[in-house]
CSV table of C-alpha atoms in Angstrom, one decimal:
chain,number,residue,atom,x,y,z
A,3,VAL,CA,-30.0,219.8,20.7
A,4,GLN,CA,-32.8,217.4,21.4
A,5,LEU,CA,-36.1,217.5,19.5
A,6,GLN,CA,-39.3,216.0,21.0
A,7,ALA,CA,-42.2,215.5,18.6
A,8,SER,CA,-45.7,214.8,19.7
A,9,GLY,CA,-49.4,215.2,18.6
A,10,GLY,CA,-49.8,212.3,16.2
A,11,GLY,CA,-52.8,210.1,16.2
A,12,LEU,CA,-55.7,208.5,14.3
A,13,VAL,CA,-58.1,210.8,12.5
A,14,GLN,CA,-60.7,210.5,9.8
A,15,ALA,CA,-60.2,211.9,6.3
A,16,GLY,CA,-61.0,215.6,6.4
A,17,GLY,CA,-60.0,216.0,10.0
A,18,SER,CA,-57.2,217.9,11.6
A,19,LEU,CA,-54.2,217.3,13.8
A,20,ARG,CA,-51.6,219.6,15.3
A,21,LEU,CA,-48.1,218.3,15.7
A,22,SER,CA,-45.6,219.9,18.1
A,23,CYS,CA,-41.8,219.8,18.1
A,24,ALA,CA,-40.1,221.1,21.2
A,25,ALA,CA,-36.4,221.8,21.1
A,26,SER,CA,-34.1,221.8,24.0
A,27,GLY,CA,-30.4,222.1,24.7
A,28,GLY,CA,-28.5,224.7,22.6
A,29,THR,CA,-31.5,226.0,20.8
A,30,GLY,CA,-29.8,229.4,20.3
A,31,SER,CA,-27.7,227.8,17.6
A,32,LEU,CA,-30.7,226.9,15.4
A,33,SER,CA,-31.8,228.8,12.4
A,34,PHE,CA,-34.4,226.6,10.8
A,35,MET,CA,-36.8,223.9,11.9
A,36,GLY,CA,-39.0,221.7,9.8
A,37,TRP,CA,-41.1,218.6,9.3
A,38,PHE,CA,-40.6,215.5,7.2
A,39,ARG,CA,-42.7,212.4,6.9
A,40,GLN,CA,-42.1,208.8,5.9
A,41,ALA,CA,-44.7,206.3,4.8
A,42,PRO,CA,-44.1,202.6,4.8
A,43,GLY,CA,-41.9,201.6,2.0
A,44,LYS,CA,-41.2,205.1,0.9
A,45,GLU,CA,-38.4,207.6,1.4
A,46,ARG,CA,-38.5,210.4,3.9
A,47,GLU,CA,-40.1,213.4,2.3
A,48,PHE,CA,-40.1,217.1,3.1
A,49,VAL,CA,-43.4,218.7,4.3
A,50,ALA,CA,-42.6,222.2,5.7
A,51,ALA,CA,-40.0,224.3,7.3
A,52,ARG,CA,-39.6,227.7,8.8
A,53,SER,CA,-37.0,230.0,10.2
A,54,VAL,CA,-36.7,230.2,14.0
A,55,ALA,CA,-34.4,233.2,13.8
A,56,TRP,CA,-35.9,236.3,15.4
A,57,ASN,CA,-35.5,238.4,12.3
A,58,ASP,CA,-36.5,235.9,9.6
A,59,GLY,CA,-40.1,234.8,9.0
A,60,SER,CA,-39.4,232.5,6.1
A,61,THR,CA,-41.8,229.5,5.7
A,62,TRP,CA,-41.6,226.9,3.0
A,63,TYR,CA,-43.9,224.1,2.1
A,64,ASP,CA,-44.0,221.1,-0.2
A,65,ASP,CA,-46.7,221.3,-2.8
A,66,SER,CA,-48.6,218.5,-1.1
A,67,ALA,CA,-48.9,220.7,2.1
A,68,LYS,CA,-49.7,224.1,0.6
A,69,GLY,CA,-53.1,225.3,1.5
A,70,ARG,CA,-53.7,222.5,4.1
A,71,PHE,CA,-50.8,222.6,6.5
A,72,THR,CA,-49.4,225.5,8.4
A,73,ILE,CA,-46.0,225.6,10.2
A,74,SER,CA,-45.7,228.1,13.1
A,75,ARG,CA,-43.5,228.7,16.1
A,76,ASP,CA,-43.7,229.7,19.7
A,77,SER,CA,-40.3,231.2,20.3
A,78,ALA,CA,-40.8,231.4,24.1
A,79,LYS,CA,-41.3,227.7,24.2
A,80,ASN,CA,-38.7,226.8,21.6
A,81,THR,CA,-41.5,224.9,19.8
A,82,VAL,CA,-42.6,224.5,16.2
A,83,TYR,CA,-46.1,223.4,15.3
A,84,LEU,CA,-47.5,221.8,12.2
A,85,GLN,CA,-51.3,222.4,11.9
A,86,MET,CA,-52.7,219.9,9.5
A,87,ASN,CA,-56.2,220.4,8.1
A,88,SER,CA,-58.2,218.5,5.5
A,89,LEU,CA,-56.2,215.4,6.1
A,90,LYS,CA,-56.1,212.7,3.4
A,91,PRO,CA,-55.3,209.0,3.7
A,92,GLU,CA,-52.1,209.7,1.7
A,93,ASP,CA,-50.9,211.9,4.6
A,94,THR,CA,-50.5,208.7,6.7
A,95,ALA,CA,-46.9,208.5,7.8
A,96,VAL,CA,-44.5,208.9,10.6
A,97,TYR,CA,-43.8,212.6,10.9
A,98,TYR,CA,-40.3,213.7,12.0
A,99,CYS,CA,-39.2,217.1,13.1
A,100,ALA,CA,-35.8,218.4,12.1
A,101,ALA,CA,-33.6,221.3,12.9
A,102,ARG,CA,-30.6,223.0,11.2
A,103,ARG,CA,-28.0,225.4,12.5
A,104,VAL,CA,-27.4,227.2,9.2
A,105,ARG,CA,-30.2,228.7,7.1
A,106,PRO,CA,-30.7,226.4,4.1
A,107,ALA,CA,-31.1,227.3,0.5
A,108,ARG,CA,-34.7,226.9,-0.6
A,109,SER,CA,-33.5,224.5,-3.3
A,110,SER,CA,-32.0,222.2,-0.7
A,111,VAL,CA,-34.5,222.3,2.1
A,112,SER,CA,-36.1,219.1,1.0
A,113,ASP,CA,-32.9,217.2,1.2
A,114,ALA,CA,-33.0,215.3,4.5
A,115,SER,CA,-29.3,214.9,4.7
A,116,ILE,CA,-28.6,218.6,5.3
A,117,TRP,CA,-30.6,218.7,8.5
A,118,ASN,CA,-28.5,218.5,11.7
A,119,TYR,CA,-30.9,217.2,14.3
A,120,TRP,CA,-33.9,214.9,14.2
A,121,GLY,CA,-36.8,214.1,16.6
A,122,GLN,CA,-38.1,210.6,17.2
A,123,GLY,CA,-41.1,210.7,15.0
A,124,THR,CA,-44.9,210.7,15.7
A,125,GLN,CA,-47.4,208.5,13.8
A,126,VAL,CA,-50.2,210.1,11.9
A,127,THR,CA,-52.9,207.8,10.5
A,128,VAL,CA,-55.7,209.1,8.4
A,129,SER,CA,-58.6,206.7,7.8
A,130,SER,CA,-60.8,206.9,4.8
C-alpha cells in the first residue's frame, strides 16, 4: 500500500486547509486511515482517524482537533481528507497520513507504532 499526502501550505491564523491522502495498491486490506503531525523537536502526535470499511463510520479525534478538524473519506477515490479550520500557529507541523489493516482499539489509535503504512508528509505552516 502506498499513501500520497498533499494539500499542505502556508496559511494565516484563522484560515483553513484541506489535506488529502490517496491510497493505492492493496487498499482493500485497509480498515482505518488517519493523520498524525510532527512539529520540529517534538514527537509525532495523533490528530484524527476514521474507518474506511464500508460498514463502519467510526471517526476519532485528538482533543486538539475536535471542533476544528474534520476527517472524511471518498471511497471511490480511496482518499481520506482532513479539513482543518480555525488554524492556529501551534498547528504548524508536517502532517502524515497513515493506514492500518486491522481496526485499532480507540485506546491505542494515537500510538504511531501500530500503524502499518505511512505517507511522505506534507508541511502545514500557520502564521500569526
